[in-house]
mmCIF file of N, CA and C in Angstrom:
data_model
loop_
_atom_site.group_PDB
_atom_site.id
_atom_site.type_symbol
_atom_site.label_atom_id
_atom_site.label_comp_id
_atom_site.label_asym_id
_atom_site.label_seq_id
_atom_site.Cartn_x
_atom_site.Cartn_y
_atom_site.Cartn_z
ATOM 1 N N MET A 1062 -96.600 -10.496 155.967
ATOM 2 C CA MET A 1062 -97.480 -9.520 155.760
ATOM 3 C C MET A 1062 -98.712 -9.662 156.361
ATOM 4 N N PRO A 1063 -99.069 -8.489 157.201
ATOM 5 C CA PRO A 1063 -100.273 -8.623 158.329
ATOM 6 C C PRO A 1063 -101.381 -8.799 157.247
ATOM 7 N N ASP A 1064 -102.865 -9.794 158.252
ATOM 8 C CA ASP A 1064 -103.675 -9.484 157.300
ATOM 9 C C ASP A 1064 -104.609 -8.561 157.471
ATOM 10 N N TYR A 1065 -104.810 -7.720 156.921
ATOM 11 C CA TYR A 1065 -105.548 -6.184 156.933
ATOM 12 C C TYR A 1065 -107.551 -6.384 156.724
ATOM 13 N N THR A 1066 -107.939 -5.692 157.396
ATOM 14 C CA THR A 1066 -109.430 -5.469 156.853
ATOM 15 C C THR A 1066 -109.608 -4.535 155.922
ATOM 16 N N ASP A 1067 -110.609 -4.783 155.281
ATOM 17 C CA ASP A 1067 -110.927 -4.066 153.727
ATOM 18 C C ASP A 1067 -110.879 -1.913 154.230
ATOM 19 N N GLU A 1068 -111.529 -1.889 155.525
ATOM 20 C CA GLU A 1068 -111.224 -0.671 156.027
ATOM 21 C C GLU A 1068 -109.758 -0.329 155.797
ATOM 22 N N GLU A 1069 -109.158 -1.277 156.616
ATOM 23 C CA GLU A 1069 -107.612 -0.797 156.741
ATOM 24 C C GLU A 1069 -106.869 -0.570 155.524
ATOM 25 N N TYR A 1070 -107.322 -1.425 154.279
ATOM 26 C CA TYR A 1070 -106.457 -1.086 153.079
ATOM 27 C C TYR A 1070 -107.129 0.058 152.219
ATOM 28 N N ASP A 1071 -108.185 0.471 152.677
ATOM 29 C CA ASP A 1071 -108.553 1.498 151.811
ATOM 30 C C ASP A 1071 -108.064 2.337 153.027
ATOM 31 N N ALA A 1072 -107.884 2.663 154.250
ATOM 32 C CA ALA A 1072 -107.346 3.399 154.852
ATOM 33 C C ALA A 1072 -105.374 3.696 154.275
ATOM 34 N N LEU A 1073 -104.946 2.974 153.908
ATOM 35 C CA LEU A 1073 -103.590 2.821 153.418
ATOM 36 C C LEU A 1073 -103.299 3.372 152.310
ATOM 37 N N ASP A 1074 -104.775 2.837 151.386
ATOM 38 C CA ASP A 1074 -104.594 3.450 149.882
ATOM 39 C C ASP A 1074 -104.651 4.981 149.960
ATOM 40 N N GLU A 1075 -105.757 4.797 150.419
ATOM 41 C CA GLU A 1075 -105.999 6.507 150.809
ATOM 42 C C GLU A 1075 -104.677 7.483 151.320
ATOM 43 N N TYR A 1076 -104.407 6.891 152.233
ATOM 44 C CA TYR A 1076 -103.119 7.624 153.067
ATOM 45 C C TYR A 1076 -101.935 7.801 152.009
ATOM 46 N N TYR A 1077 -101.742 6.522 151.317
ATOM 47 C CA TYR A 1077 -100.322 6.554 150.665
ATOM 48 C C TYR A 1077 -100.764 6.983 148.970
ATOM 49 N N THR A 1078 -101.879 7.479 148.920
ATOM 50 C CA THR A 1078 -102.201 8.416 147.629
ATOM 51 C C THR A 1078 -102.310 9.705 147.614
ATOM 52 N N LYS A 1079 -102.650 9.995 149.021
ATOM 53 C CA LYS A 1079 -102.408 11.649 149.285
ATOM 54 C C LYS A 1079 -100.652 12.320 149.807
ATOM 55 N N ASN A 1080 -100.007 10.996 150.328
ATOM 56 C CA ASN A 1080 -99.057 10.940 150.981
ATOM 57 C C ASN A 1080 -97.954 10.142 150.063
ATOM 58 N N PRO A 1081 -97.660 10.394 148.954
ATOM 59 C CA PRO A 1081 -96.858 9.167 148.700
ATOM 60 C C PRO A 1081 -95.214 9.395 149.100
ATOM 61 N N PRO A 1082 -94.426 8.218 149.031
ATOM 62 C CA PRO A 1082 -93.366 8.045 149.670
ATOM 63 C C PRO A 1082 -92.431 8.921 148.905
ATOM 64 N N LYS A 1083 -91.505 9.567 149.412
ATOM 65 C CA LYS A 1083 -90.103 10.288 148.981
ATOM 66 C C LYS A 1083 -89.245 9.725 148.166
ATOM 67 N N VAL A 1084 -88.592 9.513 147.299
ATOM 68 C CA VAL A 1084 -87.716 9.196 146.842
ATOM 69 C C VAL A 1084 -86.194 10.150 146.500
ATOM 70 N N SER A 1085 -85.372 9.526 147.422
ATOM 71 C CA SER A 1085 -84.315 10.838 147.217
ATOM 72 C C SER A 1085 -83.435 10.200 145.944
ATOM 73 N N GLY A 1086 -82.255 10.950 145.492
ATOM 74 C CA GLY A 1086 -81.308 10.762 144.474
ATOM 75 C C GLY A 1086 -81.819 11.186 143.357
ATOM 76 N N GLY A 1087 -83.221 11.067 142.883
ATOM 77 C CA GLY A 1087 -82.982 12.150 141.434
ATOM 78 C C GLY A 1087 -82.296 10.772 140.279
ATOM 79 N N GLY A 1088 -82.652 9.416 141.171
ATOM 80 C CA GLY A 1088 -82.688 8.497 139.940
ATOM 81 C C GLY A 1088 -80.579 8.032 139.928
ATOM 82 N N LYS A 1089 -79.801 8.659 140.790
ATOM 83 C CA LYS A 1089 -78.806 8.765 140.886
ATOM 84 C C LYS A 1089 -78.275 7.574 141.626
ATOM 85 N N SER A 1090 -78.720 7.735 142.959
ATOM 86 C CA SER A 1090 -78.199 6.862 144.196
ATOM 87 C C SER A 1090 -79.785 6.105 144.661
ATOM 88 N N GLY A 1091 -79.478 5.024 145.529
ATOM 89 C CA GLY A 1091 -80.770 4.579 146.067
ATOM 90 C C GLY A 1091 -80.590 3.175 145.756
ATOM 91 N N PHE A 1092 -81.471 2.303 146.042
ATOM 92 C CA PHE A 1092 -81.709 0.988 146.152
ATOM 93 C C PHE A 1092 -81.610 0.682 144.738
ATOM 94 N N PHE A 1093 -82.806 1.148 144.226
ATOM 95 C CA PHE A 1093 -83.122 0.344 142.912
ATOM 96 C C PHE A 1093 -81.949 0.857 141.933
ATOM 97 N N ALA A 1094 -81.262 2.354 141.853
ATOM 98 C CA ALA A 1094 -80.365 2.338 141.297
ATOM 99 C C ALA A 1094 -79.069 1.801 140.843
ATOM 100 N N LYS A 1095 -78.659 1.204 142.394
ATOM 101 C CA LYS A 1095 -77.792 0.798 142.623
ATOM 102 C C LYS A 1095 -77.796 -0.944 142.367
ATOM 103 N N HIS A 1096 -79.017 -1.427 142.317
ATOM 104 C CA HIS A 1096 -79.022 -2.780 141.419
ATOM 105 C C HIS A 1096 -79.661 -2.947 140.109
ATOM 106 N N LYS A 1097 -79.849 -2.032 139.392
ATOM 107 C CA LYS A 1097 -80.032 -2.028 138.038
ATOM 108 C C LYS A 1097 -81.104 -3.098 137.613
ATOM 109 N N GLY A 1098 -82.606 -3.492 138.626
ATOM 110 C CA GLY A 1098 -83.411 -4.268 138.412
ATOM 111 C C GLY A 1098 -82.907 -5.716 138.938
ATOM 112 N N HIS A 1099 -81.976 -5.868 139.184
ATOM 113 C CA HIS A 1099 -81.330 -7.120 139.328
ATOM 114 C C HIS A 1099 -81.593 -7.412 141.070
ATOM 115 N N VAL A 1100 -83.610 -7.769 141.700
ATOM 116 C CA VAL A 1100 -83.511 -7.900 142.490
ATOM 117 C C VAL A 1100 -84.361 -9.539 142.546
ATOM 118 N N ILE A 1101 -83.615 -10.050 143.322
ATOM 119 C CA ILE A 1101 -84.075 -11.564 143.556
ATOM 120 C C ILE A 1101 -84.817 -11.629 145.398
ATOM 121 N N ILE A 1102 -85.814 -12.625 144.852
ATOM 122 C CA ILE A 1102 -86.574 -12.981 146.146
ATOM 123 C C ILE A 1102 -86.377 -14.431 146.657
ATOM 124 N N VAL A 1103 -85.829 -14.131 147.838
ATOM 125 C CA VAL A 1103 -85.562 -15.726 148.324
ATOM 126 C C VAL A 1103 -86.472 -15.783 149.860
ATOM 127 N N ASP A 1104 -86.437 -17.257 150.124
ATOM 128 C CA ASP A 1104 -87.211 -17.271 151.404
ATOM 129 C C ASP A 1104 -86.785 -16.937 152.514
ATOM 130 N N ASP A 1105 -87.338 -16.777 153.872
ATOM 131 C CA ASP A 1105 -86.792 -16.370 154.935
ATOM 132 C C ASP A 1105 -85.589 -16.959 155.520
ATOM 133 N N LEU A 1106 -85.437 -18.152 155.270
ATOM 134 C CA LEU A 1106 -84.265 -18.959 155.850
ATOM 135 C C LEU A 1106 -82.873 -18.741 155.094
ATOM 136 N N SER A 1107 -83.647 -18.900 153.678
ATOM 137 C CA SER A 1107 -82.131 -18.161 152.720
ATOM 138 C C SER A 1107 -81.606 -17.032 153.307
ATOM 139 N N ALA A 1108 -82.834 -15.798 153.238
ATOM 140 C CA ALA A 1108 -82.453 -14.094 153.225
ATOM 141 C C ALA A 1108 -81.804 -14.457 154.436
ATOM 142 N N ASN A 1109 -82.409 -15.050 155.564
ATOM 143 C CA ASN A 1109 -81.379 -15.261 157.304
ATOM 144 C C ASN A 1109 -80.053 -15.816 156.833
ATOM 145 N N TRP A 1110 -79.585 -16.852 156.230
ATOM 146 C CA TRP A 1110 -78.633 -17.400 156.511
ATOM 147 C C TRP A 1110 -77.542 -16.608 155.599
ATOM 148 N N LEU A 1111 -78.112 -15.921 154.539
ATOM 149 C CA LEU A 1111 -77.266 -14.710 154.109
ATOM 150 C C LEU A 1111 -76.785 -13.983 154.897
ATOM 151 N N ARG A 1112 -77.637 -13.007 155.762
ATOM 152 C CA ARG A 1112 -77.247 -11.831 156.224
ATOM 153 C C ARG A 1112 -76.350 -12.517 157.436
ATOM 154 N N VAL A 1113 -76.456 -13.432 157.923
ATOM 155 C CA VAL A 1113 -75.332 -14.111 159.059
ATOM 156 C C VAL A 1113 -74.360 -14.387 158.314
ATOM 157 N N LYS A 1114 -74.366 -15.147 157.300
ATOM 158 C CA LYS A 1114 -73.160 -15.275 156.382
ATOM 159 C C LYS A 1114 -72.342 -14.196 155.774
ATOM 160 N N ALA A 1115 -72.775 -13.421 155.501
ATOM 161 C CA ALA A 1115 -72.023 -11.884 155.245
ATOM 162 C C ALA A 1115 -71.938 -10.994 156.819
ATOM 163 N N ALA A 1116 -72.487 -10.726 157.661
ATOM 164 C CA ALA A 1116 -72.232 -10.599 158.961
ATOM 165 C C ALA A 1116 -70.836 -11.410 159.011
ATOM 166 N N ALA A 1117 -70.805 -12.522 159.271
ATOM 167 C CA ALA A 1117 -69.737 -13.155 159.860
ATOM 168 C C ALA A 1117 -68.514 -12.748 158.762
ATOM 169 N N GLU A 1118 -68.287 -12.492 157.532
ATOM 170 C CA GLU A 1118 -67.477 -12.791 156.531
ATOM 171 C C GLU A 1118 -67.173 -10.809 156.493
ATOM 172 N N HIS A 1119 -67.996 -10.152 157.311
ATOM 173 C CA HIS A 1119 -67.942 -8.654 156.731
ATOM 174 C C HIS A 1119 -67.878 -8.279 155.120
ATOM 175 N N THR A 1120 -69.032 -8.818 154.402
ATOM 176 C CA THR A 1120 -69.362 -8.551 153.299
ATOM 177 C C THR A 1120 -70.634 -8.428 153.324
ATOM 178 N N THR A 1121 -71.122 -8.190 152.017
ATOM 179 C CA THR A 1121 -72.413 -7.930 151.786
ATOM 180 C C THR A 1121 -73.392 -9.371 150.813
ATOM 181 N N PRO A 1122 -74.903 -9.637 151.567
ATOM 182 C CA PRO A 1122 -75.128 -10.939 150.777
ATOM 183 C C PRO A 1122 -74.936 -11.083 149.214
ATOM 184 N N GLU A 1123 -74.810 -9.845 148.752
ATOM 185 C CA GLU A 1123 -74.970 -9.923 147.057
ATOM 186 C C GLU A 1123 -73.154 -10.318 146.476
ATOM 187 N N ALA A 1124 -72.380 -10.286 147.950
ATOM 188 C CA ALA A 1124 -71.057 -10.832 147.523
ATOM 189 C C ALA A 1124 -71.421 -12.400 147.950
ATOM 190 N N ILE A 1125 -72.056 -12.927 148.899
ATOM 191 C CA ILE A 1125 -72.012 -14.289 149.246
ATOM 192 C C ILE A 1125 -72.740 -15.144 148.053
ATOM 193 N N ILE A 1126 -73.509 -14.613 147.365
ATOM 194 C CA ILE A 1126 -74.600 -15.100 146.516
ATOM 195 C C ILE A 1126 -73.512 -15.041 145.103
ATOM 196 N N GLY A 1127 -72.827 -14.000 145.317
ATOM 197 C CA GLY A 1127 -71.582 -13.796 143.748
ATOM 198 C C GLY A 1127 -70.290 -15.384 144.192
ATOM 199 N N GLN A 1128 -70.254 -15.404 145.172
ATOM 200 C CA GLN A 1128 -68.963 -16.646 145.679
ATOM 201 C C GLN A 1128 -69.711 -17.539 145.322
ATOM 202 N N LEU A 1129 -71.428 -18.167 145.934
ATOM 203 C CA LEU A 1129 -71.647 -19.375 145.751
ATOM 204 C C LEU A 1129 -71.776 -19.525 144.082
ATOM 205 N N VAL A 1130 -72.554 -18.660 143.325
ATOM 206 C CA VAL A 1130 -72.681 -18.621 141.907
ATOM 207 C C VAL A 1130 -71.478 -19.167 141.255
ATOM 208 N N ARG A 1131 -70.242 -18.248 141.642
ATOM 209 C CA ARG A 1131 -68.803 -18.591 140.886
ATOM 210 C C ARG A 1131 -68.206 -20.148 141.440
ATOM 211 N N LYS A 1132 -68.721 -20.272 142.228
ATOM 212 C CA LYS A 1132 -67.812 -21.832 143.045
ATOM 213 C C LYS A 1132 -68.877 -22.867 142.034
ATOM 214 N N GLU A 1133 -70.565 -22.453 142.110
ATOM 215 C CA GLU A 1133 -71.205 -23.461 141.067
ATOM 216 C C GLU A 1133 -70.857 -23.576 139.857
ATOM 217 N N ILE A 1134 -70.560 -22.633 139.193
ATOM 218 C CA ILE A 1134 -70.015 -22.451 137.797
ATOM 219 C C ILE A 1134 -68.975 -23.347 137.318
ATOM 220 N N SER A 1135 -67.701 -22.870 138.955
ATOM 221 C CA SER A 1135 -66.345 -23.852 138.239
ATOM 222 C C SER A 1135 -66.354 -24.822 138.829
ATOM 223 N N ARG A 1136 -67.492 -25.980 139.212
ATOM 224 C CA ARG A 1136 -67.930 -26.941 139.496
ATOM 225 C C ARG A 1136 -68.567 -27.838 138.253
ATOM 226 N N THR A 1137 -68.894 -26.826 137.789
ATOM 227 C CA THR A 1137 -69.593 -27.775 136.793
ATOM 228 C C THR A 1137 -69.047 -27.701 135.308
ATOM 229 N N VAL A 1138 -67.934 -26.726 134.970
ATOM 230 C CA VAL A 1138 -67.386 -26.439 134.298
ATOM 231 C C VAL A 1138 -66.361 -27.364 133.624
#
């Protein structure tokens, strides 16, 4: 995230107060509706690896994480 000056932060605050982002779907679609609050923050290396792995396997990062978790669970049971 860029390092803004106080004036830049104030300008952004004023802009988004006057122009709030539009959310589509009426709660029926979109990122948060689909993910139901299951948001996980990972470091840049992990995020990049997940994107590359998912692209190579023609799937999603979520599917890759699911595979890794299931593999780890089966390994420890």
